[in-house]
Coordinates of C-alpha atoms (C1' of nucleotides) in Angstrom, one line a residue:
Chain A
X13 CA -34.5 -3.7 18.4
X14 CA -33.0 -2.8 15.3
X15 CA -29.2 -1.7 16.5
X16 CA -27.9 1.7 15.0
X17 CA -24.9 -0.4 12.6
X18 CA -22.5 -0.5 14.7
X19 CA -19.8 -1.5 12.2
X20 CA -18.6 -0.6 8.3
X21 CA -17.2 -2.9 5.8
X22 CA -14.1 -0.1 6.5
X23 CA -14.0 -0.7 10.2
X24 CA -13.0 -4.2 8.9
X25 CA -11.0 -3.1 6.3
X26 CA -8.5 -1.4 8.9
X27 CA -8.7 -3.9 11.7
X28 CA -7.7 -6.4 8.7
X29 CA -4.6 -3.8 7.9
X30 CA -3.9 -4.1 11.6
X31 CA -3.8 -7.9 11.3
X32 CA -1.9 -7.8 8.2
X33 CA 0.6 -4.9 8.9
X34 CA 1.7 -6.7 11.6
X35 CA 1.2 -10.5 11.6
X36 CA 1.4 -10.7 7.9
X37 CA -1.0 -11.6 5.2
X38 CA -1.6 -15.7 6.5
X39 CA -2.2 -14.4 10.0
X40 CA -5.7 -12.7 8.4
X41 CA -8.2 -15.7 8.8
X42 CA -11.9 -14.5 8.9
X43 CA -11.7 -15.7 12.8
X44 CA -9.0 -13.6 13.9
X45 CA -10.3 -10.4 12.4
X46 CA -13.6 -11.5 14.1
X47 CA -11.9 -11.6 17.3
X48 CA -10.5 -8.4 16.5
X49 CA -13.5 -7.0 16.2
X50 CA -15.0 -8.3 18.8
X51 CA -17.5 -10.2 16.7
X52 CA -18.3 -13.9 15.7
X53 CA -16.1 -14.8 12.7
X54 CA -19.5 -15.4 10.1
X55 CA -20.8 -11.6 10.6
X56 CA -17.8 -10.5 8.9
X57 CA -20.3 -12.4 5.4
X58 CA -22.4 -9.7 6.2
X59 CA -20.4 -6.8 4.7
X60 CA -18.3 -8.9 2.3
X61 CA -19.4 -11.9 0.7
X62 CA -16.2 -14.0 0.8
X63 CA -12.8 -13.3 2.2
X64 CA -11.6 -12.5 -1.5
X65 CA -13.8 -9.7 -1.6
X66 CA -12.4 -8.6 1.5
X67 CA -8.7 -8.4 0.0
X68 CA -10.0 -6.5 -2.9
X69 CA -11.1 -3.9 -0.7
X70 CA -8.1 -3.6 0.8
X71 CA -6.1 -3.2 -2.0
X72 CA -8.3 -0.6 -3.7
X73 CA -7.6 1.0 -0.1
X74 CA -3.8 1.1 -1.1
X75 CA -4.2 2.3 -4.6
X76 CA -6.9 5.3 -2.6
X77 CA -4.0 5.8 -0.6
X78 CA -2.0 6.9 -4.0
X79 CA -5.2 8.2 -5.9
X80 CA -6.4 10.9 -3.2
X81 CA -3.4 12.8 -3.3
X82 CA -2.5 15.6 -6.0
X83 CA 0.5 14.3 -8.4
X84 CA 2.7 17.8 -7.6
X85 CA 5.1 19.5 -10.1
X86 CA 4.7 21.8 -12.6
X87 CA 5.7 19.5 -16.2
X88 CA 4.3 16.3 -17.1
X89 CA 7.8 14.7 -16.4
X90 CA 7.3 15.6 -12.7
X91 CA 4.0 14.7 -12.5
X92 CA 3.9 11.4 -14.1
X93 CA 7.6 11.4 -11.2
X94 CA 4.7 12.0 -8.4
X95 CA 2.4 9.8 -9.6
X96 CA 4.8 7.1 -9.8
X97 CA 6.3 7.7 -6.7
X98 CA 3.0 8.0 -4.7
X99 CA 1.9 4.1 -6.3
X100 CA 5.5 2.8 -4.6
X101 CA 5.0 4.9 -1.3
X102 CA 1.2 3.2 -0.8
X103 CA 2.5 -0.3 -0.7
X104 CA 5.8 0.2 0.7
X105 CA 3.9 0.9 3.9
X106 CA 1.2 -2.2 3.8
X107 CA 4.6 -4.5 2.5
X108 CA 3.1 -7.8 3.5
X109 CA -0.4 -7.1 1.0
X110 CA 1.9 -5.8 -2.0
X111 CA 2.4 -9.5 -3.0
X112 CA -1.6 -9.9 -3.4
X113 CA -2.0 -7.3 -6.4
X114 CA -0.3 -10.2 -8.5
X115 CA -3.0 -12.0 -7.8
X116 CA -6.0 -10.5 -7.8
X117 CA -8.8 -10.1 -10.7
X118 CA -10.9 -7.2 -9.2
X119 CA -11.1 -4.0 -11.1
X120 CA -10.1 -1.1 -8.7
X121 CA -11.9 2.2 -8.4
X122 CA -9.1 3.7 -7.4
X123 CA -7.1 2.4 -10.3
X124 CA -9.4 4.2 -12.6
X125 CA -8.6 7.5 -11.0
X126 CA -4.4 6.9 -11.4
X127 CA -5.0 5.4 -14.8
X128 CA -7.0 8.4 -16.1
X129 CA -4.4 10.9 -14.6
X130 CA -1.7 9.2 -16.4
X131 CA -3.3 9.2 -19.3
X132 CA -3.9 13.3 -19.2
X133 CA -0.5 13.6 -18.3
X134 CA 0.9 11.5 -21.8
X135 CA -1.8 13.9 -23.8
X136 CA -0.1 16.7 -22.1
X137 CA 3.0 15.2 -23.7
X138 CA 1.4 15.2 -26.7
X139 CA 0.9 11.5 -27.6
X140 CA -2.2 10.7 -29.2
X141 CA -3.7 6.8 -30.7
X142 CA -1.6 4.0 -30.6
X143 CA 1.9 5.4 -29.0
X144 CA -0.7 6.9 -26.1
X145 CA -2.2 3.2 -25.5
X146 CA 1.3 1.3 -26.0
X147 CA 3.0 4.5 -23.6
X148 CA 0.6 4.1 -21.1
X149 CA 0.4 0.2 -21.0
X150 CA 4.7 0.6 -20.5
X151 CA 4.4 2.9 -17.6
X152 CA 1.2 1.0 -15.9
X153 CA 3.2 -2.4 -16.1
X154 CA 6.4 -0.7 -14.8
X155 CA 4.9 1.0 -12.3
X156 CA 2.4 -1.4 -10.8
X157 CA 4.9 -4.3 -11.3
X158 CA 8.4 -2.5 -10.3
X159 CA 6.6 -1.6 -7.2
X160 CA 4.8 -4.9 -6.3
X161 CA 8.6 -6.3 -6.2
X162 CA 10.3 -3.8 -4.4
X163 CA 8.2 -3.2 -1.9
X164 CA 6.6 -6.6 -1.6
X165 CA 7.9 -8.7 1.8
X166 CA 9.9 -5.9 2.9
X167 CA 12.4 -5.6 4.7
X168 CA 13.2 -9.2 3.9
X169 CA 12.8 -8.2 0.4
X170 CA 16.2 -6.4 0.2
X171 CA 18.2 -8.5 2.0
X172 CA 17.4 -12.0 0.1
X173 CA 18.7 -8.8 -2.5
X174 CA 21.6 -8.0 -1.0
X175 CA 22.2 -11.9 -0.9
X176 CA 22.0 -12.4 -4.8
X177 CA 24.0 -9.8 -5.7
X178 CA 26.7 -11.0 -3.5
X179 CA 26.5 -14.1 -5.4
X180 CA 26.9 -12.8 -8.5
X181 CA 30.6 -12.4 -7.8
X182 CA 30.6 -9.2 -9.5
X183 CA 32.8 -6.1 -8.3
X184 CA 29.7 -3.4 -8.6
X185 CA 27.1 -5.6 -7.1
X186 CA 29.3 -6.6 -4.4
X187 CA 30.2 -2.9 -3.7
X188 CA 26.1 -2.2 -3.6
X189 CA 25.3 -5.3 -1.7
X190 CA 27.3 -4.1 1.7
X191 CA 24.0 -3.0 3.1
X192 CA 20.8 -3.8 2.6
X193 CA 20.0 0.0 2.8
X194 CA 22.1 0.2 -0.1
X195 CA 20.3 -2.0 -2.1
X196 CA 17.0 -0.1 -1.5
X197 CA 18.5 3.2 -2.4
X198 CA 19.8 1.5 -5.7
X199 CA 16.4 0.1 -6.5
X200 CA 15.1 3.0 -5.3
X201 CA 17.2 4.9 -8.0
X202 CA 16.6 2.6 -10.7
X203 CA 12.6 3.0 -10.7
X204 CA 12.8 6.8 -10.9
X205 CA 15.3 6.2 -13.8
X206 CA 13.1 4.0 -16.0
X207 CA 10.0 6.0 -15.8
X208 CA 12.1 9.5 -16.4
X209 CA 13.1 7.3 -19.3
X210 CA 9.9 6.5 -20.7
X211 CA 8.9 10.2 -20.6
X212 CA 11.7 10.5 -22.9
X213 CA 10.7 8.0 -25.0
X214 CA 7.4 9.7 -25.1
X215 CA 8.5 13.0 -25.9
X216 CA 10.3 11.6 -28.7
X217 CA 7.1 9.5 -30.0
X218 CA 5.0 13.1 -30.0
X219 CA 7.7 14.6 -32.5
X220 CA 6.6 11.9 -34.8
Chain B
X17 CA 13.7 -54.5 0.3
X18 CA 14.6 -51.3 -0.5
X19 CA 12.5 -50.8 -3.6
X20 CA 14.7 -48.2 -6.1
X21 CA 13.6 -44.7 -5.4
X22 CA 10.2 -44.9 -7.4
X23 CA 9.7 -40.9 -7.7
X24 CA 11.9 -38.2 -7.7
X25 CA 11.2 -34.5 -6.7
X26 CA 11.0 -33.0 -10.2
X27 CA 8.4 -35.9 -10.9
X28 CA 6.2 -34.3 -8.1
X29 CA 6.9 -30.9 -9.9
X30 CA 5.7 -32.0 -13.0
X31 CA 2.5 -33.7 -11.5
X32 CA 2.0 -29.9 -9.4
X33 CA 2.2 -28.4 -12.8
X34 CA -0.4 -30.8 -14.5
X35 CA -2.6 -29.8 -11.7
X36 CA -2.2 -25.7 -11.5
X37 CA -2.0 -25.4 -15.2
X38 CA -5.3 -27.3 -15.5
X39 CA -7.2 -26.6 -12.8
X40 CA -5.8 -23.4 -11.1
X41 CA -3.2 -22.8 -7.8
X42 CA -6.1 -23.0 -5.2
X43 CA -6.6 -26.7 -6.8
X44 CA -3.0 -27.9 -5.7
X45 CA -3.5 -29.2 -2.6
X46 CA -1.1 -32.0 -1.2
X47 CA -3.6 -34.9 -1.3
X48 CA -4.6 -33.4 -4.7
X49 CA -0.9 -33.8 -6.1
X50 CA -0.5 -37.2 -3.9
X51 CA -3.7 -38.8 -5.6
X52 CA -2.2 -37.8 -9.0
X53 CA 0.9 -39.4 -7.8
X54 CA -0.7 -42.6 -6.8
X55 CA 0.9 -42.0 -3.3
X56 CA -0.2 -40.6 0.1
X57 CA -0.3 -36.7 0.5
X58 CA 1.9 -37.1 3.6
X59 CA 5.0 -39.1 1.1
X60 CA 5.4 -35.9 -0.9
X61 CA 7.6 -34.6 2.7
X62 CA 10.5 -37.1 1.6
X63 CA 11.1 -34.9 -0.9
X64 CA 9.9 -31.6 0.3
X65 CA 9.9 -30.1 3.0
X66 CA 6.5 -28.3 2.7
X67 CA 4.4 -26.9 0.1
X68 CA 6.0 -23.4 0.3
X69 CA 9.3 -25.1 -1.3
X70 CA 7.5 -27.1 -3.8
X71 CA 5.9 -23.7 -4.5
X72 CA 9.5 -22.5 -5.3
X73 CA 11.0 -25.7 -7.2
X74 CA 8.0 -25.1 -9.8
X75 CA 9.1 -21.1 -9.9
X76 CA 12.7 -21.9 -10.6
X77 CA 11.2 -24.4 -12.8
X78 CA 9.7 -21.5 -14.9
X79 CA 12.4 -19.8 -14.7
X80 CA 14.7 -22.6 -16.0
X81 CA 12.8 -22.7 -19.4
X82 CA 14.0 -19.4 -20.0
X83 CA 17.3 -19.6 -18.0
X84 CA 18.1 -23.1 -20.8
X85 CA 17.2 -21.0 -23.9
X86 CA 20.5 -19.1 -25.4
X87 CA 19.6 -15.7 -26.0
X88 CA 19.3 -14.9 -30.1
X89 CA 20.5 -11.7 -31.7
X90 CA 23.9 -10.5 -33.1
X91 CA 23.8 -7.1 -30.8
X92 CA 23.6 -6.8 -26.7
X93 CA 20.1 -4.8 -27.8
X94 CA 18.8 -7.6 -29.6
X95 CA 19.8 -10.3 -26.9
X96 CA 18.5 -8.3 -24.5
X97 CA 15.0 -8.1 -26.1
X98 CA 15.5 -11.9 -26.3
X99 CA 15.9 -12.8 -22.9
X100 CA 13.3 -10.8 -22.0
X101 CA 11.1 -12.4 -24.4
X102 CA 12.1 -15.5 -23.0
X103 CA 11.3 -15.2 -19.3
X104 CA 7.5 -13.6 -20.5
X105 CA 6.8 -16.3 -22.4
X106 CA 8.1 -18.7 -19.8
X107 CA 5.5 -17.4 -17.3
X108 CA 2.7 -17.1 -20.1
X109 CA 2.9 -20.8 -20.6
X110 CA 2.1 -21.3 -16.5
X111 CA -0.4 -18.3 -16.2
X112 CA -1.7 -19.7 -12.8
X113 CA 1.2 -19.5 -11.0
X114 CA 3.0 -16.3 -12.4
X115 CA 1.2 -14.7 -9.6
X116 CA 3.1 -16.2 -6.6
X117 CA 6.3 -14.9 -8.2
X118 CA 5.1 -12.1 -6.4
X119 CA 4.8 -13.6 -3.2
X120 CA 7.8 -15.8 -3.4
X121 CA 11.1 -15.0 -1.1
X122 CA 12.8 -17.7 -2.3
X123 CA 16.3 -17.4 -4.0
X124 CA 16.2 -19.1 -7.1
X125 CA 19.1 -20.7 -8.8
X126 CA 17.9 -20.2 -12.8
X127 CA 16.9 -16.7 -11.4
X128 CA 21.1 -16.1 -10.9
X129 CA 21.9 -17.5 -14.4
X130 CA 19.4 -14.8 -16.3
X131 CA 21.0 -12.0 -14.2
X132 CA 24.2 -12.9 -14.9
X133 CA 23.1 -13.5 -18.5
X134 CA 21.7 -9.7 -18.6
X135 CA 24.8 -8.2 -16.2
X136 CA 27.0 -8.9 -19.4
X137 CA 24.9 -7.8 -22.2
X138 CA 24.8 -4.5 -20.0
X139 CA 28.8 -5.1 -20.0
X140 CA 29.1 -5.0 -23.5
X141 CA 27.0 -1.7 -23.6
X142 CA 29.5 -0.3 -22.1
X143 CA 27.8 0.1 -18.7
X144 CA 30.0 -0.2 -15.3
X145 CA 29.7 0.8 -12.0
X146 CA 26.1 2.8 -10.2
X147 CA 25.0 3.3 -13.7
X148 CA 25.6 -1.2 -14.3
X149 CA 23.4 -1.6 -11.3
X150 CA 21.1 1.1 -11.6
X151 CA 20.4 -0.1 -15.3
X152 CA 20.3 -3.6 -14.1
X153 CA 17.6 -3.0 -11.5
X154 CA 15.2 -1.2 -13.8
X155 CA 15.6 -4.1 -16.3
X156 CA 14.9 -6.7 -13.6
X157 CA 11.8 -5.0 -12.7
X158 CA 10.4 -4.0 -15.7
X159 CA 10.8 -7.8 -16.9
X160 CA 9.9 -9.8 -13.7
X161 CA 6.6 -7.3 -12.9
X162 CA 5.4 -6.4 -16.7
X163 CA 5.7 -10.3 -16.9
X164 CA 4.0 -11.6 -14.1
X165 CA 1.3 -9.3 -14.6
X166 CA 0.2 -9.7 -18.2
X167 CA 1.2 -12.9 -17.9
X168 CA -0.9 -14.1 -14.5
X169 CA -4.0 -15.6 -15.0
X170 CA -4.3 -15.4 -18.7
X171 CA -6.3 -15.0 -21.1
X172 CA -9.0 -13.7 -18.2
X173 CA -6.1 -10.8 -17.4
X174 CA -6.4 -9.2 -21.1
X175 CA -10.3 -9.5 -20.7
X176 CA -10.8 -7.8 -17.3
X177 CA -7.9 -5.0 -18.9
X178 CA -10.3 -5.2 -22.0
X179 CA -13.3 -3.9 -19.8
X180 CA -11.2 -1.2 -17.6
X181 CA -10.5 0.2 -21.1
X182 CA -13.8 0.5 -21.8
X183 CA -14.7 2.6 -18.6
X184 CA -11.9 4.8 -18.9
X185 CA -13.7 6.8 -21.8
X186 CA -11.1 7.8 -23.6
X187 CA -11.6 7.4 -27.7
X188 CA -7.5 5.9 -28.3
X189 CA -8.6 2.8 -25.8
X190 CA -12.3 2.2 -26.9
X191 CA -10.8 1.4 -30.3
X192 CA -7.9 -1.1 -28.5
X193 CA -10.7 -2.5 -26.5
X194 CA -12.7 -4.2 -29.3
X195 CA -11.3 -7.7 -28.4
X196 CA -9.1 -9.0 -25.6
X197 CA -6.6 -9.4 -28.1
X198 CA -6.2 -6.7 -29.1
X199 CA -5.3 -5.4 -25.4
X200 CA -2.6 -8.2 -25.7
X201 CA -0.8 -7.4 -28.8
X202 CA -0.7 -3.9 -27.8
X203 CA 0.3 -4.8 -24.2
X204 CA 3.2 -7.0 -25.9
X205 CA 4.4 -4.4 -27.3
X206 CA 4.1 -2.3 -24.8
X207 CA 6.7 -4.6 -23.3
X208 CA 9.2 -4.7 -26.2
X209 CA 9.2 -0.6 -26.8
X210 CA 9.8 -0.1 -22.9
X211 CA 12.6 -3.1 -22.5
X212 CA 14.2 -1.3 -25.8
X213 CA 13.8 2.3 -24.7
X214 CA 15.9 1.5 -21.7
X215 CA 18.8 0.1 -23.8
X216 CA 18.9 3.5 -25.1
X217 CA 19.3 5.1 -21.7
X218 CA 21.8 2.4 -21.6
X219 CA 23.9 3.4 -24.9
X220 CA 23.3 7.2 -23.5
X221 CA 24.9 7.0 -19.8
X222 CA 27.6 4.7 -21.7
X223 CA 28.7 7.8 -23.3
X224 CA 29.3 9.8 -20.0
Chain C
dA16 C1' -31.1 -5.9 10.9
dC17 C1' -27.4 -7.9 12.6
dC18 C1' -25.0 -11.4 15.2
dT19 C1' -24.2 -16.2 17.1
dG20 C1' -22.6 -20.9 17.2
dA21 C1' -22.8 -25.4 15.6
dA22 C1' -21.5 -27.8 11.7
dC23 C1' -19.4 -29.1 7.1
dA24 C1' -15.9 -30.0 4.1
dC25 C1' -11.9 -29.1 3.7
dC26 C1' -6.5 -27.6 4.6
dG27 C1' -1.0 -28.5 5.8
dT28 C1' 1.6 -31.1 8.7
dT29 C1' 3.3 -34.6 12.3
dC30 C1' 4.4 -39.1 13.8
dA31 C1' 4.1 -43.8 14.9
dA32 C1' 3.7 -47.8 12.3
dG33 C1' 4.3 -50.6 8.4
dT34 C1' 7.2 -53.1 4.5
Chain D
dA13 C1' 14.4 -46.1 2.3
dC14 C1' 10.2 -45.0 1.4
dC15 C1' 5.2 -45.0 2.1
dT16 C1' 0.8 -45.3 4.9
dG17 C1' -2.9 -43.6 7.7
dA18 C1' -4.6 -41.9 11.8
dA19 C1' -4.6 -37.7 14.0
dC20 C1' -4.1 -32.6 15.2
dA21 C1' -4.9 -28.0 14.8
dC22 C1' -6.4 -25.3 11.9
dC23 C1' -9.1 -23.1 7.5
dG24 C1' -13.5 -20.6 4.7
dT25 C1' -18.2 -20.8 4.6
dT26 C1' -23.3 -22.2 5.4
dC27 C1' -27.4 -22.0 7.8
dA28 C1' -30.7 -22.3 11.4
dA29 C1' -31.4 -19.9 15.5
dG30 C1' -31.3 -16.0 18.4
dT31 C1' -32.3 -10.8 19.8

DNA sequence: ACCTGAACACCGTTCAAGT
DNA sequence: ACCTGAACACCGTTCAAGT
């Protein structure tokens, strides 16, 4: 007999997405993605060998998402921008997965690839030993953690926001906090800010 | 009868952490924490509703043991670095359950008292309106992310970094990547050069 | 080579019953 | 007022059996 295989451990991979984009993250049980698929709920073990394994893979999916496209600009600065913005713009559209990177242990392929870029863009800088290590550790935690938060759960996200600021009975919070679009353009803001910052810092570091 | 109430919710919070911190998240199950309680799973629901908002009592929990410790320093910079000191050592102490910060949509009440906390250091630096939220935000990211992930699931965290190091080929983090602690100290201060680099965006855009 | 389906050892949660 | 314990509707995973 010996069937042609007739699925990949991707064709799970984005009927999983389909489950979780949708249903969120505790709809994906290993029986409805079987039923998905049109398959008993135990062949899913062949391709992955537990349901864990199956996350990771979908997560190094998010960070390919980032890594497979070209950072654009013509400086460092902008780069490092693109970069940064392209992590946040990969989960923002799979919100109810972002949560998991907190979580998981897995190394990511895909990581490797945005890690080394960054890292060639702070040499371009012109940071060298310890202040390259201690630079990029700053950006990889702002960037990976910033954007875990922000885009993690939403829409929700921004208006359980909204709702603290309000209650923080402050006159600029309160003005932010009329919209929950507002919020997300502040946030928004606030994360190109801090990593336009840190180049900064990291200019400053290579005159040393 | 009537028997005076025998157990409390924070009681059941404090068994939930013996349990997590010991054995991991995926160990606290409600007939776990009930059998440590001496007590049927199904009598934790007197005082909780489900799990999800025991989940959330132990988070604000964690963030009360920073929220209860007065920030040191005689300058907004130097309070600043100690809060955020505070809330990262906070989560380092429960590194099993930094992780669901992530996932948590909870509002959290020790959460408000920190922000307010940082809102008027930021005040003092001379910060109001777009600029006192914008600088805001990025603080509350950088802390809450960076934190939660060099903080979730240590020490295995610094070693899994450790070995990513290693693959990355790059001479500056083979030397960093001789022992997992010496991807923590340089992730720690990672964490106090970024936090500090953006009170100096802060003292700049005060000037404007 | 790949899939099925029964089975196992769990989960969180509800609800009637106890004291 | 608080706790018990049976029960329900699920989980992830294993393994012998099918084709």
């Amino acid at each position: 007999m010996s069937e042609p295989r007739t699925h990949t451990p991707s064709d799970f991979v984005q009927a999983a997405f389909d489950i979780v984009d949708a249903q969120g993250l505790t709809s994906l049980t290993m029986r409805a993605l079987g039923d998905r698929m049109g398959v008993d709920a135990t062949a899913i073990y062949r391709h992955f060998p537990n349901k864990e394994s199956l996350l990771d893979a979908m997560l190094d999916f998010i960070l390919g998402e980032a890594a497979n496209l070209e950072p654009t600009g013509a400086t460092p600065r902008d780069r490092i921008l693109s970069v940064a913005a392209n992590v946040r713009a990969a989960m923002r559209r799979h919100p109810n997965l972002a949560g998991a990177f907190a979580q998981a242990t897995g190394d990511f392929a895909n990581g490797l690839t945005i890690s080394r870029r960054m890292i060639a863009e702070l040499r371009a800088l012109g940071l060298t030993g310890e202040h390259l290590v201690r630079m990029y550790q700053s950006f990889e935690g702002y960037i990976l953690g910033s954007s875990v938060f922000d885009t993690g759960g939403y829409p929700e996200t921004f208006t359980i926001r909204q709702a603290r600021y309000r209650y923080l009975n402050e006159p600029e919070f309160d003005e932010v906090a009329r919209t929950a679009g507002d919020v997300e353009r502040v946030t928004g803001e606030a994360y190109v800010l801090a990593i336009s910052t840190l180049v900064d810092t990291c200019e400053e570091l290579a005159k040393l």
